[in-house]
Amino acid sequence: VLSFCCEACKKVTFHVPSELEADTLVGRVDLRECLPSVEFISSSDGNFKILEDGSVYTTSAVSLSAEKKTFTILLKDIQEHVQKKIHVSLVEEEKRTHKTRHARDTVLKRTKRNWGPIPSVMIENSLGPFPLQIQQVQSDTAQNYTIYYSASGPGIDQDPKGFFYIEKETGNIFATRAVDREQYPSFQIICFATTPDGYSPEVPLVHTIRIEDDNDNAPYFTQNPFEFFVSENSRTGAVVGKVTAEDRDEPFTLHTMLKYLILSQDPPGDRAFYVNSETGEIHVASPRLDRERTALYNLAMEVRDMNGQSFGLCSTGTVVIRIQDTNDNAPCFKQTQYETRVEENRVNVEILRVSVVDPDEPNSPSSVAVYEIIRGNDDRSFEITTDKNTNEGILCVVKGLDYETTKQRSLVITVRNEAPYALAPHSQQLSQSTSSVIVHVLDVDEGPVFKPCHLRIDVKECEEIGTAIGRYVAEDPETGNSEGICYRIPPSQCNWISIDEKSGEVRTIKVLDRDVGEMRQGQCNITVLAIDRNGKTGTGTIQVVIQPGNKNYPRIIKTDYIICRDRKPICLTAQDADEDPYSAPFVYHITDRSLASSWKIIRQNDNSVCLSLMGDMPFGIYNIPVSVTDNGGKVGECNIKVNYCDCATPTECNKFRQLANGNVTLGVWAILAMILGSLLLLLILITICGCCGSGVMHRHVTDDCANHNLIISNTEAPGEEVMDHNIIPLQNTCDQGGYGIKTGDQQTFEMVKGRGHTLESVKGGGHQTLGSVKEGGGQTMMDTCRYSYSEWHNFTHPRLGEKVHLCRQDEEQKHSEDYLLSYNYEGKGSLAGSVGCCSDQHEEEALDFLDQLEPKFRTLAETCVKR
């Protein structure tokens, strides 16, 4: 942490003479006590300097003009940002007499200062004799005081100890033995001059003893041997490498000035290299370096100090120079002509090996051979590769040869190297070696051959099954014809086609549709076998490609539009699932000529047109028949519904349409009224069922009682026959679901189900008709009209609902009279049944009893029965 104010550590007072010479020791201050980590020491007064041990010296002569002089010592720790101050006060000391120290009474005057001699010099490896005096130090104060001399530092009392010592009384410095400069280049000692009582009249003297170098070390190479590489045929002066040497003697002297020299070359001969004597760089001396002749050079080198003078020390070393190969030699075939044989139709078989000679370095790009067939292989039936182990060329047949076509093939092969050629300056242009190969084709009995071996057949999409799409035949190479060859398609292939076993005619066996299953890819490769009389087999491939057809009709995507009063045209866009060229562009036409004059079609692009109004037309909905013809001529008919609406935007017209649709929907109250009406009808039926169970009615068919149930009508001719599907004809009351119920009020109801179902059939009982009653001898029969309430309810409820539903959908909103008919009371005690029995249209064979009626009934019978 940086102190913002310099703290005063302590105050020190020194008693000194009034006159101080330069370099006079004033005293010592314990700096570490004030700041242990002191890094910077300075004085506020330039006349004083402070050493690291705390000694205070004068830098120049100082005279204490006043009785007291002060200055400050500033201490700093730069890393910790700490600063301390020591205040120093100098006080003039009192004069002392020296009679107690010395017996001299005369005053000595200083004539010459001997304290601070020049640095001492000692010759390295000096031969002595030892102890050898090398220097003397003396203090001028020795004239006034008794002075004892001492020394401290490396070589005396610090490692290495014992090399030097100083005589106490004389100040002579002696060396005790020889010193090696390379080990101890200099010594720095501190000399002291003190009085017997410990007073130091002199500043401690820092004295340097320098060891003068002797050329006692020979130079030496930094490595041995040196190894360099250089390419063959390099130019003269090209740098090969640089050798370096060192000398332990004193730098920048003759003892370390080195010179290099090539002593010898192996193999001997013309000088191939030279060396720069000062830098040690080795250069190419001859441009004819040839690796194939000499691949390695050994040079004996010398390095000498004293600038290469004969009396200098020297040492030797070895330099190995390897010549790197360049592709300066072309490969050459060992033979200029080869012959070989191969059977016809053999594929991927080795037929010949060729070899070459290349003097370049083996297994290098300069010697690896690359073979090439330059003539006779236009059909690429042959291929030649390089064996990486032997560098031989391997000639192979990659396509079967045909003996009947060519009995002999002639090839020309050439060879080169992977690396490009590097011609030497003195060499000539390299020539490429070639060799010829004669290949004899041997005849063998071979199977049939398809021509072509790969046949493409295009089939139009959706062709009929059995359509002939082509013919694929093979030939016997021996005879050149197709006799005796049968054809077959192996299983496990796409089952699209069949091939005639004799003729090779190809037909479809299914409808080929690109939108179905495996046919989505649009093509399939089918292998066909051809087998001759000897069982030899040949194969061929038929590629069946399904061509897109025009199988889909174009259609308009959107057919409901709104045109507002701004008469903005509408856009019609068509789609066609077919591909080109059977889809767009489309041609649009209005097929209704009456509408074509009011509407106009304007082409917009290949897919779309604009439909616009022409002239004044009333608002309303128009159905416009439009035909769309695709590019293949297929026509699609579409009905376009256009709502010409009095609106500003189509959304307004949509709102009006929604409101109109809401007015005709069946409301809640209407549904409630229908439910209440159904419940009321159900209640009436329940009442009728209750009355039906009160008694049994006997019916007698007699000729006398018919007048009790007949109503006199003024109509004497039969009415027109009504064939409306909404009117269900009355059925026989006994066998088609009609029930005569006679109550105390003599009121009869006739209930008819239009589909001929009776309650007995629903209940599971018998089915009887009025005719069956008559055939039984005219006996009365108990009427089966007594049913429980649940039976009546189950039978009548769904049928009444159906009748009500049919009533509601009647165009005139009227009830048909065959749903519920009531008959007025016409008499009492009539034994005849209802005349409804005469209206049966399904069982005319049961009405033969009408032939026995009296004349007054014949007119009625003729009216009721169809003749």
PDB file of C-alpha atoms in Angstrom, residues 55-190:
ATOM      1  CA  SER A  55      28.003   3.597   5.020  1.00  0.00           C
ATOM      2  CA  VAL A  56      27.847   7.376   4.539  1.00  0.00           C
ATOM      3  CA  TYR A  57      30.620   8.929   2.425  1.00  0.00           C
ATOM      4  CA  THR A  58      31.351  12.379   1.175  1.00  0.00           C
ATOM      5  CA  THR A  59      31.317  12.843  -2.581  1.00  0.00           C
ATOM      6  CA  SER A  60      33.354  16.043  -2.407  1.00  0.00           C
ATOM      7  CA  ALA A  61      35.217  18.112   0.144  1.00  0.00           C
ATOM      8  CA  VAL A  62      32.815  19.404   2.761  1.00  0.00           C
ATOM      9  CA  SER A  63      33.397  22.233   5.234  1.00  0.00           C
ATOM     10  CA  LEU A  64      31.061  22.589   8.147  1.00  0.00           C
ATOM     11  CA  SER A  65      30.457  26.341   7.987  1.00  0.00           C
ATOM     12  CA  ALA A  66      28.047  26.210  10.848  1.00  0.00           C
ATOM     13  CA  GLU A  67      28.336  24.199  13.938  1.00  0.00           C
ATOM     14  CA  LYS A  68      25.739  21.761  12.691  1.00  0.00           C
ATOM     15  CA  LYS A  69      24.797  20.377   9.274  1.00  0.00           C
ATOM     16  CA  THR A  70      21.793  18.146   8.479  1.00  0.00           C
ATOM     17  CA  PHE A  71      20.522  16.092   5.542  1.00  0.00           C
ATOM     18  CA  THR A  72      18.020  13.291   4.967  1.00  0.00           C
ATOM     19  CA  ILE A  73      18.437   9.703   3.749  1.00  0.00           C
ATOM     20  CA  LEU A  74      15.430   8.566   1.691  1.00  0.00           C
ATOM     21  CA  LEU A  75      14.586   4.832   1.585  1.00  0.00           C
ATOM     22  CA  LYS A  76      12.027   3.331  -0.816  1.00  0.00           C
ATOM     23  CA  ASP A  77      10.410  -0.079  -1.409  1.00  0.00           C
ATOM     24  CA  ILE A  78       9.161   0.203  -4.982  1.00  0.00           C
ATOM     25  CA  GLN A  79       7.109  -2.991  -5.005  1.00  0.00           C
ATOM     26  CA  GLU A  80       5.327  -2.320  -1.716  1.00  0.00           C
ATOM     27  CA  HIS A  81       5.167   1.451  -2.318  1.00  0.00           C
ATOM     28  CA  VAL A  82       6.704   2.214   1.053  1.00  0.00           C
ATOM     29  CA  GLN A  83       8.959   5.210   1.749  1.00  0.00           C
ATOM     30  CA  LYS A  84      11.008   6.014   4.890  1.00  0.00           C
ATOM     31  CA  LYS A  85      13.263   8.862   5.958  1.00  0.00           C
ATOM     32  CA  ILE A  86      16.301   8.979   8.213  1.00  0.00           C
ATOM     33  CA  HIS A  87      17.441  12.404   9.448  1.00  0.00           C
ATOM     34  CA  VAL A  88      21.237  12.704   9.738  1.00  0.00           C
ATOM     35  CA  SER A  89      22.941  15.468  11.747  1.00  0.00           C
ATOM     36  CA  LEU A  90      26.683  16.230  11.479  1.00  0.00           C
ATOM     37  CA  VAL A  91      28.274  17.818  14.530  1.00  0.00           C
ATOM     38  CA  GLU A  92      31.822  19.115  14.594  1.00  0.00           C
ATOM     39  CA  GLU A  93      33.896  17.033  16.977  1.00  0.00           C
ATOM     40  CA  GLU A  94      36.185  18.510  19.589  1.00  0.00           C
ATOM     41  CA  LYS A  95      39.899  18.732  18.872  1.00  0.00           C
ATOM     42  CA  ARG A  96      41.938  15.887  20.355  1.00  0.00           C
ATOM     43  CA  THR A  97      45.586  15.623  21.145  1.00  0.00           C
ATOM     44  CA  HIS A  98      47.484  12.725  19.685  1.00  0.00           C
ATOM     45  CA  LYS A  99      50.230  12.580  22.292  1.00  0.00           C
ATOM     46  CA  THR A 100      48.596   9.611  23.861  1.00  0.00           C
ATOM     47  CA  ARG A 101      48.713   7.753  20.574  1.00  0.00           C
ATOM     48  CA  HIS A 102      52.057   8.633  19.123  1.00  0.00           C
ATOM     49  CA  ALA A 103      55.254  10.121  20.415  1.00  0.00           C
ATOM     50  CA  ARG A 104      55.630  12.377  17.405  1.00  0.00           C
ATOM     51  CA  ASP A 105      55.350  16.080  17.932  1.00  0.00           C
ATOM     52  CA  THR A 106      55.888  17.182  14.387  1.00  0.00           C
ATOM     53  CA  VAL A 107      52.879  17.910  12.205  1.00  0.00           C
ATOM     54  CA  LEU A 108      52.692  15.666   9.133  1.00  0.00           C
ATOM     55  CA  LYS A 109      51.434  17.117   5.896  1.00  0.00           C
ATOM     56  CA  ARG A 110      49.696  15.074   3.173  1.00  0.00           C
ATOM     57  CA  THR A 111      51.697  15.069  -0.006  1.00  0.00           C
ATOM     58  CA  LYS A 112      50.125  12.164  -1.994  1.00  0.00           C
ATOM     59  CA  ARG A 113      47.092   9.987  -1.534  1.00  0.00           C
ATOM     60  CA  ASN A 114      47.820   6.192  -1.723  1.00  0.00           C
ATOM     61  CA  TRP A 115      44.419   4.880  -0.581  1.00  0.00           C
ATOM     62  CA  GLY A 116      42.700   3.774  -3.793  1.00  0.00           C
ATOM     63  CA  PRO A 117      45.223   2.206  -6.165  1.00  0.00           C
ATOM     64  CA  ILE A 118      44.337   1.045  -9.675  1.00  0.00           C
ATOM     65  CA  PRO A 119      42.857  -2.464 -10.052  1.00  0.00           C
ATOM     66  CA  SER A 120      45.331  -5.276  -9.681  1.00  0.00           C
ATOM     67  CA  VAL A 121      46.144  -7.636 -12.553  1.00  0.00           C
ATOM     68  CA  MET A 122      47.239 -11.219 -12.195  1.00  0.00           C
ATOM     69  CA  ILE A 123      48.291 -13.416 -15.070  1.00  0.00           C
ATOM     70  CA  GLU A 124      46.155 -16.537 -15.481  1.00  0.00           C
ATOM     71  CA  ASN A 125      47.958 -19.740 -14.642  1.00  0.00           C
ATOM     72  CA  SER A 126      50.925 -17.746 -13.266  1.00  0.00           C
ATOM     73  CA  LEU A 127      53.921 -19.928 -12.367  1.00  0.00           C
ATOM     74  CA  GLY A 128      54.789 -17.930  -9.274  1.00  0.00           C
ATOM     75  CA  PRO A 129      56.808 -17.995  -7.117  1.00  0.00           C
ATOM     76  CA  PHE A 130      54.058 -17.942  -4.503  1.00  0.00           C
ATOM     77  CA  PRO A 131      53.112 -16.081  -2.440  1.00  0.00           C
ATOM     78  CA  LEU A 132      53.175 -13.569  -5.292  1.00  0.00           C
ATOM     79  CA  GLN A 133      52.694  -9.887  -4.461  1.00  0.00           C
ATOM     80  CA  ILE A 134      50.243  -8.325  -6.816  1.00  0.00           C
ATOM     81  CA  GLN A 135      49.424  -4.951  -5.142  1.00  0.00           C
ATOM     82  CA  GLN A 136      49.859  -2.720  -2.067  1.00  0.00           C
ATOM     83  CA  VAL A 137      47.342  -0.427  -0.456  1.00  0.00           C
ATOM     84  CA  GLN A 138      48.335   2.370   1.993  1.00  0.00           C
ATOM     85  CA  SER A 139      46.518   5.050   3.883  1.00  0.00           C
ATOM     86  CA  ASP A 140      47.818   8.602   4.114  1.00  0.00           C
ATOM     87  CA  THR A 141      46.661   8.729   7.730  1.00  0.00           C
ATOM     88  CA  ALA A 142      49.443   6.301   8.523  1.00  0.00           C
ATOM     89  CA  GLN A 143      51.624   9.398   8.929  1.00  0.00           C
ATOM     90  CA  ASN A 144      49.599  10.437  11.990  1.00  0.00           C
ATOM     91  CA  TYR A 145      48.223   7.178  13.284  1.00  0.00           C
ATOM     92  CA  THR A 146      49.165   3.602  13.622  1.00  0.00           C
ATOM     93  CA  ILE A 147      47.233   1.878  10.852  1.00  0.00           C
ATOM     94  CA  TYR A 148      46.391  -1.787  10.503  1.00  0.00           C
ATOM     95  CA  TYR A 149      45.201  -3.162   7.135  1.00  0.00           C
ATOM     96  CA  SER A 150      42.660  -5.922   6.528  1.00  0.00           C
ATOM     97  CA  ALA A 151      40.649  -7.254   3.568  1.00  0.00           C
ATOM     98  CA  SER A 152      37.461  -9.225   3.032  1.00  0.00           C
ATOM     99  CA  GLY A 153      35.638 -10.755   0.049  1.00  0.00           C
ATOM    100  CA  PRO A 154      35.825 -13.585  -2.481  1.00  0.00           C
ATOM    101  CA  GLY A 155      39.223 -15.194  -2.640  1.00  0.00           C
ATOM    102  CA  ILE A 156      40.076 -14.155   0.911  1.00  0.00           C
ATOM    103  CA  ASP A 157      37.447 -15.074   3.491  1.00  0.00           C
ATOM    104  CA  GLN A 158      34.641 -15.929   1.044  1.00  0.00           C
ATOM    105  CA  ASP A 159      34.436 -18.714  -1.518  1.00  0.00           C
ATOM    106  CA  PRO A 160      36.693 -19.424  -3.179  1.00  0.00           C
ATOM    107  CA  LYS A 161      38.795 -18.924  -0.049  1.00  0.00           C
ATOM    108  CA  GLY A 162      42.561 -18.792   0.259  1.00  0.00           C
ATOM    109  CA  PHE A 163      43.608 -17.287  -3.073  1.00  0.00           C
ATOM    110  CA  PHE A 164      44.727 -13.944  -1.564  1.00  0.00           C
ATOM    111  CA  TYR A 165      45.702 -12.300   1.707  1.00  0.00           C
ATOM    112  CA  ILE A 166      46.901  -8.837   2.872  1.00  0.00           C
ATOM    113  CA  GLU A 167      49.712  -8.022   5.267  1.00  0.00           C
ATOM    114  CA  LYS A 168      48.415  -6.224   8.348  1.00  0.00           C
ATOM    115  CA  GLU A 169      51.211  -3.721   8.755  1.00  0.00           C
ATOM    116  CA  THR A 170      52.258  -3.038   5.140  1.00  0.00           C
ATOM    117  CA  GLY A 171      49.026  -3.445   3.145  1.00  0.00           C
ATOM    118  CA  ASN A 172      50.721  -5.731   0.595  1.00  0.00           C
ATOM    119  CA  ILE A 173      48.308  -8.069  -1.234  1.00  0.00           C
ATOM    120  CA  PHE A 174      49.653 -11.524  -2.121  1.00  0.00           C
ATOM    121  CA  ALA A 175      48.338 -14.402  -4.298  1.00  0.00           C
ATOM    122  CA  THR A 176      48.843 -17.817  -2.824  1.00  0.00           C
ATOM    123  CA  ARG A 177      48.430 -19.910  -6.043  1.00  0.00           C
ATOM    124  CA  ALA A 178      47.597 -19.822  -9.753  1.00  0.00           C
ATOM    125  CA  VAL A 179      44.083 -18.840 -10.819  1.00  0.00           C
ATOM    126  CA  ASP A 180      42.092 -20.066 -13.864  1.00  0.00           C
ATOM    127  CA  ARG A 181      40.420 -17.116 -15.579  1.00  0.00           C
ATOM    128  CA  GLU A 182      37.773 -19.270 -17.167  1.00  0.00           C
ATOM    129  CA  GLN A 183      36.715 -20.233 -13.649  1.00  0.00           C
ATOM    130  CA  TYR A 184      37.288 -16.938 -11.820  1.00  0.00           C
ATOM    131  CA  PRO A 185      37.664 -14.023 -14.226  1.00  0.00           C
ATOM    132  CA  SER A 186      37.990 -11.417 -11.382  1.00  0.00           C
ATOM    133  CA  PHE A 187      37.822 -10.891  -7.645  1.00  0.00           C
ATOM    134  CA  GLN A 188      36.387  -7.873  -5.850  1.00  0.00           C
ATOM    135  CA  ILE A 189      37.612  -7.415  -2.307  1.00  0.00           C
ATOM    136  CA  ILE A 190      37.119  -4.686   0.320  1.00  0.00           C
TER     137      ILE A 190
END
